[in-house]
Coordinates of C-alpha atoms in Angstrom, one line a residue:
Chain N
M37 CA 22.7 38.2 12.0
T38 CA 23.9 36.6 8.8
V39 CA 26.2 34.1 8.7
D40 CA 28.2 32.1 5.6
V41 CA 29.2 28.8 6.5
A42 CA 32.5 29.6 7.9
G43 CA 30.6 32.3 11.0
A44 CA 28.5 28.9 11.2
A45 CA 31.3 26.6 11.8
A46 CA 33.6 29.6 13.8
A47 CA 30.1 29.7 16.2
L48 CA 29.1 26.4 16.6
Q49 CA 33.5 25.9 17.1
G50 CA 33.6 27.7 20.3
A51 CA 29.4 26.0 21.4
D52 CA 28.6 23.3 23.4
N53 CA 25.7 21.4 25.1
I54 CA 24.6 21.6 21.9
L55 CA 20.4 21.0 20.7
I56 CA 18.6 20.1 17.7
L57 CA 15.3 21.7 16.6
T58 CA 14.2 19.7 13.3
H59 CA 10.3 19.8 11.8
R60 CA 7.1 19.5 12.2
R61 CA 6.3 17.1 9.5
P62 CA 9.6 16.2 9.9
D63 CA 10.4 14.8 6.1
G64 CA 13.9 13.1 5.2
D65 CA 16.1 16.5 4.7
T66 CA 15.3 18.2 8.9
A67 CA 16.2 14.5 9.9
G68 CA 19.0 14.1 7.5
C69 CA 20.7 17.8 8.4
A70 CA 20.2 17.2 12.4
G71 CA 21.5 13.6 12.2
A72 CA 24.4 14.6 10.5
L73 CA 25.4 17.5 12.7
C74 CA 24.8 15.9 15.7
R75 CA 26.6 13.3 14.7
G76 CA 29.2 15.8 13.5
L77 CA 29.5 17.4 16.5
R78 CA 29.7 14.6 18.6
Q79 CA 32.6 13.5 16.5
L80 CA 34.2 16.9 18.1
G81 CA 33.7 15.7 21.5
K82 CA 30.7 18.2 22.0
T83 CA 28.1 16.9 24.3
A84 CA 25.0 17.4 21.3
Y85 CA 21.4 15.6 21.3
I86 CA 18.2 16.1 18.9
L87 CA 15.2 17.0 20.2
E88 CA 12.2 14.3 19.9
N89 CA 10.0 15.3 17.4
P90 CA 6.8 13.4 17.6
E91 CA 5.9 13.7 14.6
I92 CA 8.8 10.9 14.0
T93 CA 7.9 8.0 11.0
K94 CA 9.3 5.3 10.5
R95 CA 11.6 5.5 7.3
Y96 CA 13.2 9.1 9.0
A97 CA 13.7 7.5 13.0
P98 CA 16.7 6.0 12.2
L99 CA 18.6 8.8 11.8
I100 CA 17.4 11.2 15.0
I101 CA 15.8 8.8 18.0
P102 CA 19.8 7.4 18.8
C103 CA 20.3 11.0 19.2
Y104 CA 17.7 11.8 21.2
P105 CA 18.6 13.0 24.7
T106 CA 18.7 10.5 27.1
S107 CA 18.4 12.7 30.5
D108 CA 17.4 16.6 31.7
F109 CA 20.2 17.6 30.3
N110 CA 21.0 21.7 29.9
F111 CA 21.0 23.0 26.8
A112 CA 23.3 26.2 26.2
Y113 CA 23.6 26.3 22.6
I114 CA 20.0 25.7 20.4
V115 CA 20.5 25.0 16.6
S116 CA 17.1 24.8 14.6
V117 CA 17.8 23.2 10.7
D118 CA 15.1 23.6 7.8
I119 CA 13.3 25.1 9.4
A120 CA 11.8 28.4 7.5
E121 CA 10.3 29.8 10.8
E122 CA 9.2 28.9 14.0
K123 CA 5.5 28.5 13.7
L124 CA 6.8 25.1 12.2
F125 CA 8.0 23.9 16.3
P126 CA 7.3 20.6 16.9
D127 CA 5.4 21.0 20.2
T128 CA 8.0 19.7 22.4
A129 CA 10.0 22.8 20.8
E130 CA 7.8 25.7 22.4
Q131 CA 9.3 26.6 25.1
Y132 CA 12.6 28.0 22.5
K133 CA 10.9 30.0 20.2
G134 CA 12.7 33.3 19.7
K135 CA 15.7 31.0 21.4
V136 CA 17.5 29.8 18.8
D137 CA 20.8 30.8 18.5
L138 CA 22.2 29.5 15.3
V139 CA 19.5 29.6 12.0
I140 CA 20.5 26.8 9.2
D141 CA 18.1 26.6 6.6
H142 CA 17.9 27.0 2.7
H143 CA 14.0 28.6 3.1
R144 CA 13.7 31.8 0.6
S145 CA 11.3 32.6 3.4
N146 CA 13.0 32.7 6.1
S147 CA 13.2 36.0 7.5
G148 CA 15.7 34.7 10.2
F149 CA 14.9 33.7 13.7
G150 CA 18.2 32.8 14.9
A151 CA 20.7 35.4 17.1
K152 CA 23.0 34.2 13.8
N153 CA 21.5 33.1 10.0
L154 CA 22.9 31.0 8.0
I155 CA 20.2 31.0 4.6
R156 CA 21.3 29.9 1.9
P157 CA 18.1 29.5 -1.1
D158 CA 20.3 28.4 -3.6
A159 CA 20.3 24.8 -1.8
G160 CA 18.3 21.9 -3.2
G161 CA 18.3 20.2 -0.1
C162 CA 19.7 22.1 3.2
A163 CA 21.5 18.9 3.2
E164 CA 23.7 20.9 1.4
V165 CA 24.3 23.3 4.0
L166 CA 24.7 21.5 6.3
Y167 CA 28.2 19.6 4.7
D168 CA 29.3 23.1 3.3
V169 CA 29.3 23.4 7.8
L170 CA 30.3 20.3 7.9
A171 CA 33.0 20.2 6.2
A172 CA 35.0 23.8 7.8
L173 CA 34.5 22.6 10.8
G174 CA 36.7 19.5 9.6
V175 CA 34.1 17.0 10.5
R176 CA 35.6 13.5 8.6
F177 CA 32.8 12.5 5.5
T178 CA 31.9 8.8 7.9
R179 CA 29.0 6.7 6.3
D180 CA 27.6 7.1 8.3
I181 CA 27.1 10.8 8.4
A182 CA 26.9 10.3 4.7
E183 CA 24.0 9.1 4.5
C184 CA 22.2 11.1 6.7
I185 CA 23.4 14.1 4.3
Y186 CA 22.6 12.6 0.9
I187 CA 19.5 11.3 2.8
G188 CA 18.0 15.2 2.9
V189 CA 19.7 15.6 -0.1
S190 CA 17.7 13.5 -2.1
T191 CA 14.5 13.6 -0.4
D192 CA 14.3 18.4 -1.0
T193 CA 15.2 17.6 -4.4
G194 CA 12.9 14.3 -5.9
C195 CA 16.3 12.0 -5.9
F196 CA 18.1 15.5 -8.3
K197 CA 15.4 15.4 -10.9
F198 CA 13.7 18.9 -9.1
S199 CA 15.4 22.1 -10.9
N200 CA 16.5 22.7 -7.6
T201 CA 18.9 20.1 -8.1
T202 CA 22.3 22.5 -8.7
A203 CA 26.6 21.5 -9.1
H204 CA 27.0 21.2 -6.1
T205 CA 23.8 19.6 -5.3
H206 CA 25.9 16.9 -7.4
A207 CA 28.9 17.4 -6.1
V208 CA 27.6 16.6 -2.8
A209 CA 26.1 13.6 -3.5
A210 CA 29.5 12.4 -5.0
A211 CA 31.2 13.4 -2.1
C212 CA 28.2 10.5 -0.3
L213 CA 28.9 7.7 -2.7
T214 CA 32.7 8.7 -2.1
A215 CA 32.5 7.6 1.8
G216 CA 30.7 5.0 0.8
I217 CA 26.8 4.3 1.4
D218 CA 24.9 2.1 -0.5
G219 CA 23.1 4.6 -2.9
G220 CA 21.2 2.4 -5.1
E221 CA 20.1 0.4 -1.8
I222 CA 18.8 3.9 -0.1
N223 CA 17.5 5.2 -3.3
R224 CA 15.8 2.3 -3.7
V225 CA 14.0 2.3 -0.2
L226 CA 13.2 5.8 -0.6
F227 CA 12.3 6.0 -3.7
E228 CA 11.5 2.9 -5.7
T229 CA 8.9 1.2 -3.4
K230 CA 5.7 1.5 -2.8
S231 CA 4.1 0.4 0.3
M232 CA 0.8 -1.8 -0.5
P233 CA -1.8 1.3 0.8
R234 CA 0.2 3.6 -1.2
F235 CA -0.1 1.4 -4.2
Q236 CA -3.5 1.3 -3.8
M237 CA -4.4 4.5 -3.2
E238 CA -2.6 5.4 -6.5
R239 CA -4.1 2.6 -8.4
I240 CA -7.8 4.5 -6.8
V241 CA -6.0 7.7 -8.7
F242 CA -5.7 5.2 -12.1
D243 CA -9.2 4.3 -11.9
T244 CA -10.4 7.5 -10.6
M245 CA -8.6 9.7 -13.0
E246 CA -11.2 11.0 -15.8
F247 CA -10.0 14.0 -18.1
F248 CA -12.0 16.5 -19.5
E249 CA -11.1 19.9 -22.5
D250 CA -9.7 17.0 -24.8
G251 CA -6.9 15.8 -21.9
A252 CA -5.9 19.3 -20.6
V253 CA -8.3 18.4 -17.1
A254 CA -7.8 15.6 -15.0
V255 CA -10.1 14.7 -11.9
A256 CA -9.4 11.6 -9.4
L257 CA -11.2 11.4 -6.8
L258 CA -10.2 9.6 -3.5
W259 CA -13.8 8.5 -1.6
R260 CA -13.5 8.2 2.3
T261 CA -14.4 4.6 1.7
D262 CA -12.0 3.9 -0.1
I263 CA -9.0 5.7 1.9
D264 CA -9.7 3.4 4.8
R265 CA -10.0 0.7 2.8
T266 CA -6.7 0.7 1.8
G267 CA -5.2 1.7 5.7
A268 CA -3.7 4.6 4.1
D269 CA -1.1 7.0 6.5
M270 CA 0.2 10.3 5.5
D271 CA 3.2 9.1 4.1
D272 CA 1.3 7.0 1.4
L273 CA -0.6 10.2 1.0
D274 CA 2.9 12.5 0.4
S275 CA 2.4 14.3 -3.6
I276 CA 0.1 11.7 -4.4
A277 CA -2.0 14.5 -6.5
S278 CA 1.0 15.0 -8.5
L279 CA 0.0 12.0 -10.5
T280 CA -2.2 13.6 -12.2
R281 CA -0.8 16.4 -13.8
Q282 CA 2.5 13.7 -14.8
I283 CA -0.2 12.4 -17.7
E284 CA 1.1 13.9 -20.9
G285 CA -1.1 17.1 -21.9
V286 CA -2.9 17.7 -18.1
Q287 CA -1.7 21.1 -17.7
I288 CA -5.1 21.2 -14.6
G289 CA -4.6 18.5 -12.5
I290 CA -7.3 17.8 -10.0
T291 CA -7.0 15.3 -6.4
L292 CA -11.0 16.2 -4.5
T293 CA -9.9 13.8 -1.1
E294 CA -13.5 13.5 1.4
N295 CA -12.3 14.2 4.2
R296 CA -14.4 12.3 7.5
D297 CA -16.1 15.3 8.4
G298 CA -17.1 14.9 5.2
T299 CA -15.8 18.0 3.4
V300 CA -13.5 17.8 0.6
K301 CA -10.0 18.8 0.5
V302 CA -9.1 19.6 -3.1
S303 CA -5.6 20.0 -4.4
V304 CA -4.9 21.5 -7.9
R305 CA -1.7 21.1 -9.2
T306 CA -0.5 22.3 -13.1
T307 CA 1.4 22.6 -15.7
K308 CA 3.7 26.1 -16.6
E309 CA 0.8 27.4 -18.6
M310 CA -2.1 27.5 -15.8
D311 CA -3.0 29.4 -12.7
A312 CA -3.1 26.8 -9.7
A313 CA -3.6 29.4 -6.7
A314 CA -6.3 31.7 -9.0
I315 CA -8.2 28.4 -9.3
C316 CA -8.4 27.2 -6.4
K317 CA -9.0 31.0 -5.1
K318 CA -12.2 30.7 -6.4
C319 CA -13.2 28.4 -3.9
G320 CA -11.9 29.7 -1.5
G321 CA -8.4 28.3 -1.4
G322 CA -5.8 29.7 -2.6
G323 CA -1.5 28.9 -2.5
H324 CA 1.8 28.5 -5.1
I325 CA 0.7 29.0 -8.4
R326 CA 1.8 25.5 -9.6
A327 CA 0.6 23.7 -6.5
A328 CA -2.9 25.0 -4.5
G329 CA -5.5 24.2 -2.9
A330 CA -9.2 24.5 -0.8
S331 CA -11.4 23.1 1.9
L332 CA -15.3 23.3 0.2
D333 CA -17.7 22.4 2.7
C334 CA -19.7 19.7 0.9
G335 CA -20.3 17.0 -1.2
M336 CA -17.4 15.4 -3.5
E337 CA -19.9 15.3 -7.0
E338 CA -20.8 19.6 -5.2
A339 CA -16.7 19.9 -5.1
K340 CA -16.0 18.3 -8.3
A341 CA -18.6 20.5 -9.9
A342 CA -17.1 23.3 -8.4
I343 CA -13.8 23.6 -8.8
L344 CA -14.2 22.0 -12.2
T345 CA -15.4 25.0 -13.1
A346 CA -13.0 27.1 -12.2
A347 CA -10.2 24.6 -14.0
R348 CA -12.3 24.9 -17.2
E349 CA -12.9 28.9 -16.8
Q350 CA -9.7 29.5 -17.0
F351 CA -8.1 26.8 -19.5
H352 CA -10.4 28.7 -21.9
A353 CA -8.8 32.1 -20.7
K354 CA -6.1 30.6 -21.5
Q355 CA -5.9 29.8 -25.3
Chain R
M80 CA 43.2 -3.9 -28.5
T81 CA 42.3 -2.6 -25.2
V82 CA 42.7 1.2 -24.9
D83 CA 42.4 3.6 -21.4
V84 CA 40.7 7.4 -22.5
A85 CA 43.9 9.1 -23.3
G86 CA 44.1 6.4 -25.8
A87 CA 40.9 6.8 -27.4
A88 CA 41.2 10.4 -27.4
A89 CA 44.6 10.5 -29.0
A90 CA 42.9 7.7 -31.9
L91 CA 39.8 10.0 -32.7
Q92 CA 42.6 12.8 -32.9
G93 CA 43.9 11.1 -35.2
A94 CA 41.3 10.7 -37.9
D95 CA 38.7 12.5 -39.5
N96 CA 35.7 11.1 -41.8
I97 CA 34.3 9.6 -39.0
L98 CA 30.9 7.5 -38.8
I99 CA 29.1 6.7 -35.6
L100 CA 27.6 4.0 -34.6
T101 CA 24.7 3.3 -32.1
H102 CA 23.0 0.3 -31.1
R103 CA 19.3 -1.3 -31.7
R104 CA 16.5 0.1 -30.3
P105 CA 19.2 2.5 -29.3
D106 CA 18.6 4.1 -25.6
G107 CA 19.4 7.1 -24.0
D108 CA 22.6 6.2 -24.0
T109 CA 23.7 5.5 -27.7
A110 CA 21.9 8.6 -28.5
G111 CA 23.3 11.1 -26.3
C112 CA 27.1 9.2 -26.7
A113 CA 26.6 10.0 -30.6
G114 CA 25.6 13.7 -29.7
A115 CA 27.9 14.4 -27.8
L116 CA 31.2 12.8 -30.2
C117 CA 29.1 13.9 -33.0
R118 CA 29.7 17.5 -32.1
G119 CA 33.1 17.4 -29.9
L120 CA 34.7 15.9 -33.3
R121 CA 33.2 19.1 -35.7
Q122 CA 34.0 21.4 -32.5
L123 CA 37.7 19.8 -33.5
G124 CA 37.1 20.5 -36.9
K125 CA 37.0 17.4 -38.1
T126 CA 34.2 15.2 -40.4
A127 CA 31.6 13.8 -38.6
Y128 CA 28.6 11.5 -39.0
I129 CA 25.9 9.7 -37.2
L130 CA 24.7 6.3 -39.1
E131 CA 21.1 7.2 -39.7
N132 CA 19.8 4.5 -36.8
P133 CA 15.6 3.4 -38.7
E134 CA 14.5 2.2 -35.6
I135 CA 15.0 6.5 -33.0
T136 CA 12.5 7.6 -31.1
K137 CA 10.9 10.8 -31.4
R138 CA 12.6 10.8 -28.1
Y139 CA 15.2 11.0 -28.6
A140 CA 15.5 12.3 -31.8
P141 CA 17.4 15.7 -31.8
L142 CA 20.4 14.0 -30.0
I143 CA 20.8 12.4 -33.5
I144 CA 19.0 13.5 -36.7
P145 CA 20.6 16.6 -36.9
C146 CA 24.4 14.6 -37.7
Y147 CA 23.2 12.2 -39.6
P148 CA 25.1 12.1 -43.4
T149 CA 23.6 14.4 -45.7
S150 CA 24.8 12.6 -48.8
D151 CA 26.8 10.1 -49.8
F152 CA 30.7 10.0 -48.1
N153 CA 33.6 7.5 -48.3
F154 CA 34.2 7.2 -43.9
A155 CA 37.5 6.5 -43.2
Y156 CA 36.7 6.3 -39.1
I157 CA 33.8 3.4 -37.9
V158 CA 33.3 4.3 -34.2
S159 CA 30.8 2.4 -31.8
V160 CA 29.0 4.1 -29.4
D161 CA 27.1 2.1 -26.3
I162 CA 27.2 -0.8 -28.1
A163 CA 28.2 -3.9 -26.5
E164 CA 28.1 -6.1 -29.3
E165 CA 27.7 -6.5 -33.2
K166 CA 24.6 -8.2 -33.6
L167 CA 23.4 -5.3 -32.1
F168 CA 24.3 -2.8 -34.7
P169 CA 21.1 -1.6 -36.2
D170 CA 20.1 -2.7 -40.3
T171 CA 21.3 0.1 -42.1
A172 CA 25.2 -0.9 -40.3
E173 CA 25.3 -4.7 -41.9
Q174 CA 28.4 -3.4 -43.8
Y175 CA 30.2 -2.1 -41.1
K176 CA 30.4 -5.2 -38.8
G177 CA 33.9 -6.0 -38.4
K178 CA 35.1 -2.3 -39.3
V179 CA 35.2 -1.1 -36.4
D180 CA 38.1 0.7 -35.8
L181 CA 37.4 2.3 -32.1
V182 CA 34.3 1.0 -30.0
I183 CA 33.1 2.9 -27.0
D184 CA 31.3 1.1 -24.2
H185 CA 30.7 0.2 -20.7
H186 CA 28.4 -2.7 -21.3
R187 CA 31.1 -5.3 -19.4
S188 CA 29.8 -8.2 -21.4
N189 CA 31.6 -6.5 -24.6
S190 CA 34.4 -8.3 -26.3
G191 CA 36.1 -5.7 -27.6
F192 CA 35.3 -6.1 -31.7
G193 CA 36.8 -2.9 -32.5
A194 CA 40.6 -2.9 -33.8
K195 CA 40.4 -0.4 -30.4
N196 CA 38.4 -0.8 -28.0
L197 CA 37.8 0.8 -24.3
I198 CA 35.7 -0.3 -22.2
R199 CA 34.7 0.9 -19.4
P200 CA 32.1 -1.2 -16.6
D201 CA 32.1 0.6 -14.1
A202 CA 30.3 3.5 -15.8
G203 CA 26.9 4.0 -14.7
G204 CA 26.3 4.8 -18.3
C205 CA 28.4 5.4 -21.0
A206 CA 28.4 8.8 -21.8
E207 CA 29.8 9.9 -18.8
V208 CA 32.4 7.4 -20.6
L209 CA 32.7 9.7 -23.4
Y210 CA 33.0 12.9 -21.1
D211 CA 36.1 11.2 -20.3
V212 CA 37.2 11.0 -23.8
L213 CA 35.6 14.8 -24.4
A214 CA 37.6 15.8 -22.2
A215 CA 40.5 14.2 -23.6
L216 CA 40.6 16.1 -26.3
G217 CA 40.2 19.5 -25.6
V218 CA 36.4 19.4 -26.5
R219 CA 34.6 22.7 -24.9
F220 CA 31.7 22.3 -23.3
T221 CA 29.1 23.1 -24.7
R222 CA 25.0 23.4 -23.8
D223 CA 24.3 21.5 -26.5
I224 CA 27.6 18.6 -25.9
A225 CA 26.0 18.8 -22.1
E226 CA 22.8 17.9 -22.8
C227 CA 23.4 14.8 -25.1
I228 CA 25.6 13.3 -22.6
Y229 CA 23.6 14.6 -19.2
I230 CA 20.5 12.6 -21.4
G231 CA 22.8 10.1 -21.6
V232 CA 23.6 9.5 -18.0
S233 CA 20.6 10.2 -16.1
T234 CA 18.7 7.2 -18.0
D235 CA 21.3 4.3 -18.2
T236 CA 20.9 5.5 -13.8
G237 CA 16.8 6.5 -13.9
C238 CA 18.3 9.1 -12.8
F239 CA 21.1 8.7 -10.9
K240 CA 18.7 6.5 -8.0
F241 CA 20.1 3.2 -9.6
S242 CA 23.1 1.7 -7.9
N243 CA 25.1 2.0 -10.8
T244 CA 25.2 5.6 -9.7
T245 CA 28.6 6.8 -8.7
A246 CA 30.7 9.4 -7.6
H247 CA 31.5 10.0 -11.3
T248 CA 28.5 9.9 -12.1
H249 CA 27.5 12.7 -10.2
A250 CA 30.8 14.5 -11.1
V251 CA 29.7 14.5 -14.6
A252 CA 26.2 15.7 -13.7
A253 CA 27.6 18.4 -12.3
A254 CA 29.8 19.7 -15.1
C255 CA 26.4 19.5 -17.5
L256 CA 24.0 21.3 -15.1
T257 CA 27.6 24.1 -14.5
A258 CA 27.3 24.0 -18.8
G259 CA 24.1 25.4 -18.0
I260 CA 21.7 23.0 -18.4
D261 CA 17.6 23.5 -17.8
G262 CA 18.4 19.7 -15.5
G263 CA 15.1 20.2 -14.0
E264 CA 12.6 21.0 -17.7
I265 CA 14.8 17.7 -18.9
N266 CA 14.3 15.7 -15.9
R267 CA 10.7 16.5 -16.1
V268 CA 9.9 15.1 -19.7
L269 CA 12.0 12.5 -19.4
F270 CA 10.9 10.6 -16.1
E271 CA 8.6 12.8 -14.4
T272 CA 6.2 12.6 -18.1
K273 CA 3.9 9.3 -18.9
S274 CA 1.9 9.2 -22.6
M275 CA -1.5 8.7 -22.4
P276 CA -0.8 5.4 -23.5
R277 CA 2.0 4.7 -21.1
F278 CA -1.1 5.5 -18.5
Q279 CA -3.3 4.0 -19.5
M280 CA -0.3 0.7 -19.7
E281 CA 0.0 1.5 -15.8
R282 CA -3.8 1.0 -15.0
I283 CA -4.1 -2.0 -16.8
V284 CA -1.0 -3.5 -14.5
F285 CA -2.3 -2.1 -11.7
D286 CA -5.5 -4.1 -12.2
T287 CA -4.9 -6.9 -13.1
M288 CA -1.8 -7.5 -10.3
E289 CA -2.8 -10.8 -8.3
F290 CA -0.1 -11.5 -4.8
F291 CA 1.0 -15.3 -3.9
E292 CA 2.7 -16.0 -1.4
D293 CA 1.4 -12.8 0.9
G294 CA 2.4 -10.4 -1.1
A295 CA 5.7 -12.0 -2.1
V296 CA 5.0 -13.5 -5.7
A297 CA 3.0 -9.8 -7.7
V298 CA 1.8 -10.8 -11.6
A299 CA 0.4 -8.9 -14.1
L300 CA -1.8 -9.8 -17.1
L301 CA -0.6 -7.7 -20.2
W302 CA -3.6 -8.8 -22.4
R303 CA -2.8 -8.0 -26.4
T304 CA -6.5 -6.3 -27.3
D305 CA -5.3 -3.7 -23.8
I306 CA -2.5 -3.0 -25.6
D307 CA -3.2 -2.1 -28.5
R308 CA -6.8 -0.1 -27.4
T309 CA -3.9 2.2 -26.0
G310 CA -1.5 2.4 -28.8
A311 CA 1.3 2.0 -26.5
D312 CA 4.3 1.7 -28.5
M313 CA 8.3 0.9 -27.2
D314 CA 8.4 3.4 -25.7
D315 CA 5.2 3.2 -23.3
L316 CA 6.3 0.1 -22.5
D317 CA 10.0 0.5 -21.0
S318 CA 10.8 -0.7 -17.9
I319 CA 7.2 -1.3 -17.4
A320 CA 7.8 -4.6 -16.6
S321 CA 9.4 -3.2 -13.4
L322 CA 5.9 -1.9 -12.1
T323 CA 5.1 -5.5 -10.2
R324 CA 8.5 -5.4 -8.1
Q325 CA 7.9 -1.7 -7.1
I326 CA 5.0 -2.4 -4.5
E327 CA 6.7 -3.2 -0.6
G328 CA 6.6 -6.8 -0.2
V329 CA 7.2 -8.0 -3.2
Q330 CA 9.9 -10.1 -3.9
I331 CA 9.8 -11.8 -7.0
G332 CA 7.2 -9.6 -10.1
I333 CA 6.0 -11.2 -12.4
T334 CA 4.9 -9.6 -15.3
L335 CA 3.0 -11.1 -19.0
T336 CA 2.5 -10.1 -22.4
E337 CA 1.0 -11.1 -25.3
N338 CA 2.4 -10.9 -27.7
R339 CA 0.8 -10.4 -31.7
D340 CA 1.4 -13.8 -32.9
G341 CA -0.3 -15.2 -29.4
T342 CA 2.9 -16.5 -27.7
V343 CA 4.0 -14.9 -24.4
K344 CA 6.7 -12.9 -23.5
V345 CA 8.1 -13.2 -19.9
S346 CA 9.0 -10.5 -17.6
V347 CA 10.3 -11.1 -14.1
R348 CA 11.9 -9.2 -11.7
T349 CA 13.0 -9.7 -8.5
T350 CA 14.4 -8.2 -4.8
K351 CA 18.3 -9.4 -3.6
E352 CA 16.8 -12.5 -2.0
M353 CA 15.6 -14.3 -5.3
D354 CA 17.0 -15.3 -8.7
A355 CA 14.5 -14.3 -11.6
A356 CA 17.0 -15.9 -14.2
A357 CA 16.9 -19.8 -12.2
I358 CA 13.2 -19.3 -11.9
C359 CA 12.4 -18.5 -16.1
K360 CA 15.3 -21.0 -16.7
K361 CA 12.7 -23.3 -15.7
C362 CA 11.0 -21.7 -18.5
G363 CA 13.1 -22.3 -21.0
G364 CA 14.1 -18.9 -20.8
G365 CA 17.3 -17.0 -18.4
G366 CA 19.0 -13.4 -18.0
H367 CA 20.6 -12.1 -15.0
I368 CA 19.5 -12.8 -11.6
R369 CA 17.6 -9.2 -10.3
A370 CA 15.5 -9.2 -14.5
A371 CA 14.6 -11.7 -16.7
G372 CA 12.7 -13.0 -18.4
A373 CA 11.4 -16.1 -21.2
S374 CA 9.5 -17.3 -24.2
L375 CA 6.2 -19.2 -23.8
D376 CA 4.9 -20.5 -26.4
C377 CA 1.6 -20.8 -25.3
G378 CA -1.7 -18.6 -24.1
M379 CA -1.5 -16.6 -21.4
E380 CA -3.4 -18.5 -18.0
E381 CA -0.3 -21.4 -19.7
A382 CA 1.9 -18.8 -19.1
K383 CA 0.8 -17.3 -16.0
A384 CA 0.3 -21.4 -14.1
A385 CA 4.0 -21.9 -15.3
I386 CA 5.8 -19.9 -14.3
L387 CA 3.9 -18.4 -11.3
T388 CA 4.6 -22.6 -10.5
A389 CA 8.4 -21.8 -11.2
A390 CA 8.0 -18.7 -9.2
R391 CA 6.6 -20.2 -5.8
E392 CA 8.7 -23.1 -6.5
Q393 CA 11.9 -20.5 -5.7
F394 CA 9.9 -18.6 -2.8
H395 CA 9.2 -21.4 -0.8
A396 CA 12.5 -22.6 -1.6
K397 CA 14.7 -19.5 -0.1
Q398 CA 12.5 -19.5 2.6

């Protein structure tokens, strides 16, 4: 059943003993949504917890860890936030598949796996939807709730840079700043700070980058020994593949990562003239039109030659 | 005389044959303010032009060049936008010193060199002030005006990342998106695209960067031969000094640029624990607490040793 903001608020108003689920590889949006909802429900006098997410990173831990259940408890109402499908449940949520009472999300692909579903694909961050729900519930917009909402909205919109940013996104951000958050400091940590491993990974991307077709095709190579030397983790490698495409004139940006087992992960990012999925398909992969990938069971140089051939073919076909 | 938004609007309402001045080394804010004001005044049926700025770069040219005077004209009313002091007038504006009728600005240091002065240091971008003035004038917020305002606000706030971003900043951005601008595409060009010379300059910063004091002090060297080889211009070098400070743990980020005459420009950026102005003062320079500079009349290695000594002294004094 599809519900609107008022419907979701009414459902939450009538519920208690609520458990909130976040998704696998939790990002700022799922953590921010869960943190805001849990704190908002508690403000209304309800019992609410966030299910432990074993993959939470240091960066987003403060949003959800203080809300983990401290004892065994029978939850009567299950809410998922920013989860597009049940396959994305963390391992800890296996038992809740098929049992979600309320889905709050913004992914267009969400088929509505809950008893009630509030899905708003127009929202840049799911935290924008949460903001509207909390407002409908009459929750006071305190600084700690505003921090959760702001982190959700800003991380999912690239700090208001991406095309999913709307007037509503900015209106929610304005409300967060009015609530007293230190936006400048939050943004410095989230968007202006590179860990030393991240810095070293970027240096490797920059150093290995080669250009072809008059700068329209760029290729960067991340060798395993380099990755290991930097000590880079998942957070550090996040979005590293998009660096190649940021250079003016690059229409096809390719990043090759040497896996531990010797296979090669290929990431392709394109500007609007080129089709990343079509390029990757030629190497047995797939994905979206601007962002796609493939896994090649060969060495780095061979993988580079294969994907470069596919990229150049498309480049010439589109001239 | 200090005026508020209503006072500035009333002054403009009563004026005609208006000339708008932008500042030396024009950025997105001064160009955006001028572009929005000129288009707004014309919408009200007034004659308005923007004084030619010989230093305008390709990026911001579309905002102001269409508004350059096409013939000799006797201007009856002079407005400056985003200009903190008359010293920052471009060469073309020499004759207007002491003759500005209305100053619209957001720099705290502005002493008010106009007959009337609307100065709002709380505004992240001066374009926010322009937005309020145009609203008070009853100007329709068309897409082309919204683009000018958006570019002004977003460039001066680091796309809503910096601590000068307020609820009002976001409210203005929301109005711009509602007016139909393509924020995602504007941001891609302004914030996600690196020119090839810029990319090469960043590569040099990354490659030359050295760390001291357990990573708390970083130094990057931009040699003249490297700069010349990349073909980098003013736009490409913009904010390059902030790269050193972006690395986690760096509290004092130093960038040394070899000038054409052999002298060295020193740029220091600090996190809140350290005082950039105090460090630069020891080398005969000055500036703000987080961003300061100095000009040294010696070679790169000598300059590096001098500023590094000053930086380390402060670092140890603050332990």
